[in-house]
Amino acid sequence: CFSSALGGTFMKAYSVVVQFGDQQQHSVKLYVYYKQVIHGYCTEAMSQLSQLSGEELLAALAQLWEKNTILVFWMQRVFQYLDRFFTKSSSEYPDLFRAALQCFTDTVYTKVKDKC
């Protein structure tokens, strides 16, 4: 039951992306939304990391990276239409994986790298 509910939700979300992704102005908005979701997750997680140091910080950072990769994996699946038809033809917008990686680097890694 859970699997079919999840599949139905995925298909609805993917259908919305395809429907709106066909129009250039909406593709930009979808791309910005994708980045906002990733950035919001990283920012929220960063607030929890800021109080840690040493091995605790390193363990929490590893856990955050694992969760972040899962989030990015599923977000890429939903927004894959953008990678196929929007980012591929644009030098201005990096592909979804690069955008998510850059967000993690800017929001989390650069702020904690010296504390590890």
Coordinates of N, CA, C and O in Angstrom, one line a residue:
C1 N 0.8 -1.2 0.0 CA 0.0 0.0 0.0 C 0.9 1.3 0.0 O 0.6 2.2 -0.8
F2 N 1.9 1.3 0.9 CA 2.8 2.5 0.9 C 3.5 2.7 -0.4 O 3.6 3.8 -0.9
S3 N 3.9 1.6 -1.0 CA 4.7 1.7 -2.3 C 3.8 2.3 -3.4 O 4.2 3.1 -4.1
S4 N 2.5 1.9 -3.5 CA 1.7 2.4 -4.5 C 1.3 3.9 -4.2 O 1.2 4.7 -5.1
A5 N 1.1 4.2 -2.9 CA 0.9 5.6 -2.6 C 2.0 6.5 -3.0 O 1.9 7.6 -3.5
L6 N 3.2 6.0 -2.7 CA 4.5 6.8 -3.0 C 4.6 6.9 -4.5 O 4.9 8.0 -5.0
G7 N 4.3 5.9 -5.2 CA 4.4 5.9 -6.7 C 3.4 6.9 -7.3 O 3.8 7.6 -8.2
G8 N 2.3 6.9 -6.7 CA 1.2 7.9 -7.2 C 1.6 9.3 -6.9 O 1.5 10.2 -7.8
T9 N 2.2 9.6 -5.8 CA 2.6 10.9 -5.4 C 3.8 11.3 -6.4 O 3.8 12.4 -6.9
F10 N 4.7 10.4 -6.6 CA 5.8 10.7 -7.5 C 5.3 11.0 -8.9 O 5.8 12.0 -9.5
M11 N 4.4 10.2 -9.4 CA 3.9 10.5 -10.7 C 3.2 11.8 -10.9 O 3.3 12.5 -11.9
K12 N 2.4 12.2 -9.8 CA 1.8 13.5 -9.8 C 2.8 14.6 -9.9 O 2.6 15.5 -10.6
A13 N 3.8 14.5 -9.0 CA 4.8 15.5 -9.0 C 5.6 15.6 -10.3 O 5.8 16.7 -10.8
Y14 N 6.0 14.5 -10.8 CA 6.7 14.4 -12.1 C 5.8 15.0 -13.2 O 6.3 15.8 -14.1
S15 N 4.5 14.7 -13.2 CA 3.6 15.2 -14.2 C 3.5 16.7 -14.2 O 3.5 17.4 -15.2
V16 N 3.5 17.3 -13.0 CA 3.5 18.7 -12.9 C 4.7 19.4 -13.4 O 4.7 20.4 -14.1
V17 N 5.9 18.8 -13.1 CA 7.1 19.3 -13.6 C 7.2 19.2 -15.2 O 7.6 20.2 -15.8
V18 N 6.7 18.1 -15.7 CA 6.7 18.0 -17.2 C 5.7 19.0 -17.8 O 6.1 19.7 -18.8
Q19 N 4.6 19.2 -17.2 CA 3.6 20.1 -17.7 C 4.1 21.5 -17.7 O 4.0 22.3 -18.7
F20 N 4.7 22.0 -16.6 CA 5.2 23.3 -16.5 C 6.5 23.5 -17.1 O 6.9 24.6 -17.5
G21 N 7.3 22.4 -17.2 CA 8.7 22.5 -17.7 C 8.7 22.8 -19.2 O 9.8 23.1 -19.7
D22 N 7.6 22.6 -19.9 CA 7.6 22.8 -21.3 C 7.7 24.3 -21.7 O 8.0 24.6 -22.8
Q23 N 7.4 25.1 -20.7 CA 7.4 26.6 -21.0 C 8.7 27.2 -20.3 O 8.9 26.9 -19.1
Q24 N 9.5 27.9 -21.0 CA 10.8 28.4 -20.5 C 10.6 29.2 -19.2 O 11.4 28.9 -18.3
Q25 N 9.7 30.1 -19.1 CA 9.6 30.9 -17.8 C 9.2 30.0 -16.6 O 9.7 30.2 -15.5
H26 N 8.5 28.9 -16.9 CA 8.2 28.0 -15.8 C 9.4 27.1 -15.5 O 9.5 26.7 -14.3
S27 N 10.2 26.8 -16.5 CA 11.3 25.9 -16.2 C 12.3 26.6 -15.2 O 12.8 26.0 -14.3
V28 N 12.5 27.9 -15.4 CA 13.3 28.7 -14.5 C 12.7 28.6 -13.1 O 13.5 28.4 -12.1
K29 N 11.4 28.8 -13.0 CA 10.8 28.8 -11.7 C 10.9 27.4 -11.0 O 11.2 27.3 -9.8
L30 N 10.8 26.3 -11.8 CA 10.9 25.0 -11.3 C 12.4 24.8 -10.8 O 12.6 24.2 -9.8
Y31 N 13.3 25.2 -11.6 CA 14.7 25.1 -11.2 C 15.0 25.8 -9.9 O 15.7 25.3 -9.1
V32 N 14.5 27.0 -9.8 CA 14.7 27.8 -8.6 C 14.1 27.1 -7.4 O 14.7 27.1 -6.3
Y33 N 12.9 26.6 -7.6 CA 12.2 25.8 -6.5 C 13.1 24.6 -6.1 O 13.2 24.4 -4.9
Y34 N 13.6 23.9 -7.1 CA 14.5 22.7 -6.7 C 15.6 23.2 -5.8 O 15.9 22.6 -4.8
K35 N 16.3 24.3 -6.2 CA 17.4 24.8 -5.5 C 17.0 25.3 -4.1 O 17.7 25.1 -3.1
Q36 N 15.8 25.9 -4.0 CA 15.3 26.4 -2.7 C 15.1 25.2 -1.7 O 15.3 25.3 -0.5
V37 N 14.5 24.1 -2.2 CA 14.3 23.0 -1.4 C 15.6 22.4 -0.8 O 15.7 22.2 0.4
I38 N 16.6 22.3 -1.7 CA 17.9 21.7 -1.3 C 18.5 22.7 -0.3 O 19.0 22.3 0.8
H39 N 18.5 24.0 -0.6 CA 19.1 25.0 0.3 C 18.3 25.1 1.6 O 19.0 25.2 2.7
G40 N 17.0 25.0 1.6 CA 16.3 25.0 2.9 C 16.6 23.8 3.8 O 16.8 24.0 5.0
Y41 N 16.8 22.7 3.2 CA 17.2 21.5 3.9 C 18.6 21.7 4.5 O 18.8 21.4 5.7
C42 N 19.5 22.1 3.7 CA 20.9 22.3 4.2 C 20.9 23.4 5.3 O 21.7 23.2 6.3
T43 N 20.2 24.5 5.1 CA 20.2 25.5 6.1 C 19.6 25.1 7.4 O 20.2 25.3 8.5
E44 N 18.5 24.3 7.4 CA 17.9 23.8 8.6 C 18.9 22.8 9.3 O 19.1 22.9 10.5
A45 N 19.5 22.0 8.5 CA 20.5 21.0 9.1 C 21.7 21.7 9.7 O 22.3 21.3 10.7
M46 N 22.1 22.8 9.0 CA 23.3 23.5 9.5 C 23.1 24.1 10.8 O 24.0 24.2 11.6
S47 N 21.9 24.5 11.1 CA 21.6 25.1 12.5 C 21.9 24.1 13.6 O 22.3 24.4 14.7
Q48 N 21.7 22.8 13.3 CA 21.9 21.8 14.3 C 23.4 21.4 14.3 O 23.9 21.1 15.4
L49 N 24.1 21.6 13.2 CA 25.6 21.3 13.2 C 26.4 22.4 13.9 O 27.5 22.1 14.4
S50 N 25.9 23.6 13.9 CA 26.7 24.7 14.4 C 27.1 24.6 15.9 O 28.1 25.2 16.3
Q51 N 26.4 23.8 16.6 CA 26.7 23.7 18.1 C 27.7 22.5 18.3 O 28.2 22.3 19.4
L52 N 28.0 21.7 17.3 CA 28.9 20.6 17.5 C 30.3 20.8 17.1 O 30.6 21.8 16.4
S53 N 31.2 20.0 17.6 CA 32.6 20.1 17.2 C 33.3 18.7 17.2 O 32.7 17.8 17.8
G54 N 34.4 18.6 16.6 CA 35.2 17.3 16.7 C 34.5 16.2 16.1 O 33.9 16.3 15.0
E55 N 34.6 15.0 16.8 CA 34.0 13.8 16.2 C 32.5 13.8 16.1 O 31.9 13.2 15.2
E56 N 31.9 14.5 17.1 CA 30.4 14.7 17.0 C 30.0 15.4 15.7 O 29.1 15.0 15.0
L57 N 30.7 16.4 15.4 CA 30.5 17.2 14.2 C 30.7 16.3 12.9 O 29.9 16.3 12.0
L58 N 31.8 15.6 12.9 CA 32.1 14.7 11.8 C 31.0 13.7 11.6 O 30.6 13.4 10.5
A59 N 30.6 13.1 12.7 CA 29.5 12.0 12.6 C 28.2 12.6 12.1 O 27.5 12.1 11.2
A60 N 27.9 13.8 12.6 CA 26.6 14.5 12.2 C 26.7 14.9 10.7 O 25.8 14.9 10.0
L61 N 27.9 15.4 10.3 CA 28.1 15.8 8.9 C 28.0 14.6 8.0 O 27.4 14.7 6.9
A62 N 28.5 13.5 8.4 CA 28.4 12.3 7.6 C 27.0 11.8 7.4 O 26.5 11.5 6.3
Q63 N 26.2 11.9 8.5 CA 24.8 11.6 8.5 C 24.0 12.6 7.6 O 23.1 12.2 6.9
L64 N 24.3 13.9 7.8 CA 23.7 14.9 6.9 C 24.0 14.6 5.4 O 23.1 14.7 4.6
W65 N 25.2 14.3 5.1 CA 25.6 14.0 3.7 C 24.7 12.9 3.2 O 24.2 12.9 2.1
E66 N 24.6 11.8 4.0 CA 23.8 10.6 3.6 C 22.4 11.0 3.3 O 21.8 10.6 2.3
K67 N 21.8 11.7 4.2 CA 20.4 12.2 4.1 C 20.3 13.1 2.9 O 19.3 13.1 2.1
N68 N 21.2 14.0 2.7 CA 21.2 14.9 1.6 C 21.2 14.2 0.3 O 20.5 14.6 -0.7
T69 N 22.1 13.2 0.2 CA 22.2 12.4 -1.1 C 20.8 11.7 -1.4 O 20.5 11.6 -2.6
I70 N 20.1 11.3 -0.4 CA 18.8 10.6 -0.6 C 17.8 11.7 -1.1 O 17.1 11.4 -2.0
L71 N 17.8 12.9 -0.4 CA 16.9 13.9 -0.9 C 17.2 14.3 -2.3 O 16.3 14.4 -3.1
V72 N 18.5 14.5 -2.6 CA 18.9 14.9 -4.0 C 18.5 13.8 -5.0 O 18.0 14.1 -6.1
F73 N 18.7 12.6 -4.6 CA 18.3 11.4 -5.5 C 16.8 11.5 -5.9 O 16.5 11.5 -7.1
W74 N 16.0 11.7 -4.9 CA 14.5 11.7 -5.2 C 14.1 13.0 -5.9 O 13.3 13.0 -6.8
M75 N 14.7 14.1 -5.5 CA 14.4 15.4 -6.2 C 14.8 15.4 -7.6 O 14.1 15.8 -8.5
Q76 N 16.0 14.8 -7.9 CA 16.4 14.6 -9.3 C 15.5 13.8 -10.1 O 15.2 14.1 -11.3
R77 N 14.9 12.8 -9.5 CA 13.9 11.9 -10.2 C 12.7 12.7 -10.6 O 12.2 12.6 -11.7
V78 N 12.2 13.5 -9.6 CA 11.0 14.3 -9.9 C 11.3 15.4 -10.9 O 10.5 15.6 -11.8
F79 N 12.5 16.0 -10.9 CA 12.8 17.1 -11.7 C 13.6 16.7 -12.9 O 14.2 17.6 -13.6
Q80 N 13.8 15.4 -13.2 CA 14.6 15.0 -14.3 C 14.3 15.6 -15.6 O 15.2 15.8 -16.5
Y81 N 13.1 16.0 -15.8 CA 12.7 16.6 -17.1 C 13.5 17.9 -17.3 O 13.9 18.2 -18.4
L82 N 13.8 18.6 -16.2 CA 14.6 19.8 -16.4 C 16.0 19.5 -16.8 O 16.6 20.2 -17.6
D83 N 16.6 18.4 -16.3 CA 17.9 18.0 -16.7 C 17.9 17.6 -18.2 O 18.9 17.9 -18.9
R84 N 16.9 17.0 -18.6 CA 16.8 16.5 -20.0 C 16.6 17.7 -21.0 O 17.2 17.7 -22.1
F85 N 15.8 18.7 -20.7 CA 15.5 19.7 -21.7 C 15.8 21.1 -21.3 O 15.8 22.0 -22.2
F86 N 16.1 21.4 -20.1 CA 16.3 22.8 -19.7 C 17.8 23.0 -19.4 O 18.4 23.8 -20.0
T87 N 18.4 22.3 -18.4 CA 19.8 22.5 -18.1 C 20.7 22.1 -19.2 O 21.8 22.6 -19.3
K88 N 20.3 21.1 -19.9 CA 21.2 20.5 -21.0 C 21.4 21.6 -22.1 O 22.5 21.6 -22.7
S89 N 20.5 22.4 -22.3 CA 20.6 23.4 -23.4 C 21.0 24.8 -22.8 O 20.9 25.8 -23.6
S90 N 21.4 24.9 -21.6 CA 21.7 26.1 -21.0 C 23.0 26.1 -20.3 O 23.3 25.2 -19.5
S91 N 23.9 27.1 -20.6 CA 25.2 27.2 -19.9 C 25.0 28.0 -18.6 O 25.9 28.0 -17.8
E92 N 23.9 28.7 -18.5 CA 23.6 29.5 -17.3 C 23.2 28.7 -16.1 O 23.5 29.1 -15.0
Y93 N 22.6 27.6 -16.3 CA 22.0 26.7 -15.2 C 22.7 25.4 -15.2 O 22.6 24.6 -16.2
P94 N 23.5 25.1 -14.1 CA 24.1 23.8 -14.1 C 23.1 22.7 -13.9 O 22.0 23.0 -13.5
D95 N 23.5 21.4 -14.2 CA 22.5 20.3 -14.0 C 22.1 20.2 -12.6 O 22.8 20.8 -11.7
L96 N 21.1 19.5 -12.3 CA 20.5 19.4 -11.0 C 21.5 18.9 -9.9 O 21.5 19.4 -8.8
F97 N 22.3 17.9 -10.3 CA 23.2 17.3 -9.3 C 24.3 18.4 -9.0 O 24.6 18.6 -7.8
R98 N 24.8 19.1 -9.9 CA 25.8 20.1 -9.7 C 25.2 21.2 -8.8 O 25.9 21.8 -8.0
A99 N 24.0 21.6 -9.1 CA 23.3 22.7 -8.4 C 23.2 22.2 -6.9 O 23.4 23.0 -6.0
A100 N 22.8 21.0 -6.7 CA 22.6 20.5 -5.3 C 23.9 20.4 -4.6 O 24.0 20.8 -3.4
L101 N 24.9 19.9 -5.3 CA 26.3 19.8 -4.7 C 26.8 21.2 -4.3 O 27.4 21.4 -3.2
Q102 N 26.6 22.2 -5.2 CA 27.1 23.5 -4.9 C 26.4 24.1 -3.7 O 26.9 24.8 -2.9
C103 N 25.1 23.8 -3.6 CA 24.3 24.3 -2.5 C 24.8 23.7 -1.2 O 25.0 24.4 -0.2
F104 N 25.1 22.4 -1.2 CA 25.6 21.8 0.0 C 27.0 22.3 0.4 O 27.3 22.6 1.5
T105 N 27.8 22.5 -0.6 CA 29.1 23.1 -0.4 C 29.1 24.5 0.2 O 29.7 24.8 1.2
D106 N 28.2 25.3 -0.4 CA 28.1 26.7 0.1 C 27.4 26.8 1.4 O 27.8 27.6 2.3
T107 N 26.4 26.0 1.6 CA 25.6 26.1 2.9 C 26.2 25.4 4.0 O 26.1 25.9 5.2
V108 N 26.8 24.3 3.8 CA 27.3 23.4 4.9 C 28.8 23.3 4.9 O 29.4 23.7 5.9
Y109 N 29.4 22.8 3.9 CA 30.8 22.4 3.9 C 31.7 23.5 4.2 O 32.6 23.4 5.1
T110 N 31.5 24.7 3.5 CA 32.5 25.8 3.7 C 32.4 26.3 5.2 O 33.4 26.9 5.6
K111 N 31.3 26.1 5.8 CA 31.1 26.7 7.2 C 31.6 25.7 8.2 O 31.9 26.2 9.3
V112 N 31.7 24.4 7.9 CA 32.2 23.5 9.0 C 33.6 22.9 8.7 O 34.1 22.2 9.6
K113 N 34.1 23.1 7.5 CA 35.4 22.4 7.2 C 36.5 22.6 8.1 O 37.3 21.8 8.4
D114 N 36.6 23.8 8.7 CA 37.7 24.2 9.6 C 37.5 23.6 11.0 O 38.4 23.6 11.8
K115 N 36.2 23.3 11.3 CA 35.9 22.8 12.6 C 36.1 21.3 12.8 O 36.1 20.8 13.9
C116 N 36.3 20.6 11.7 CA 36.4 19.1 11.7 C 37.9 18.7 12.1 O 38.8 19.2 11.7

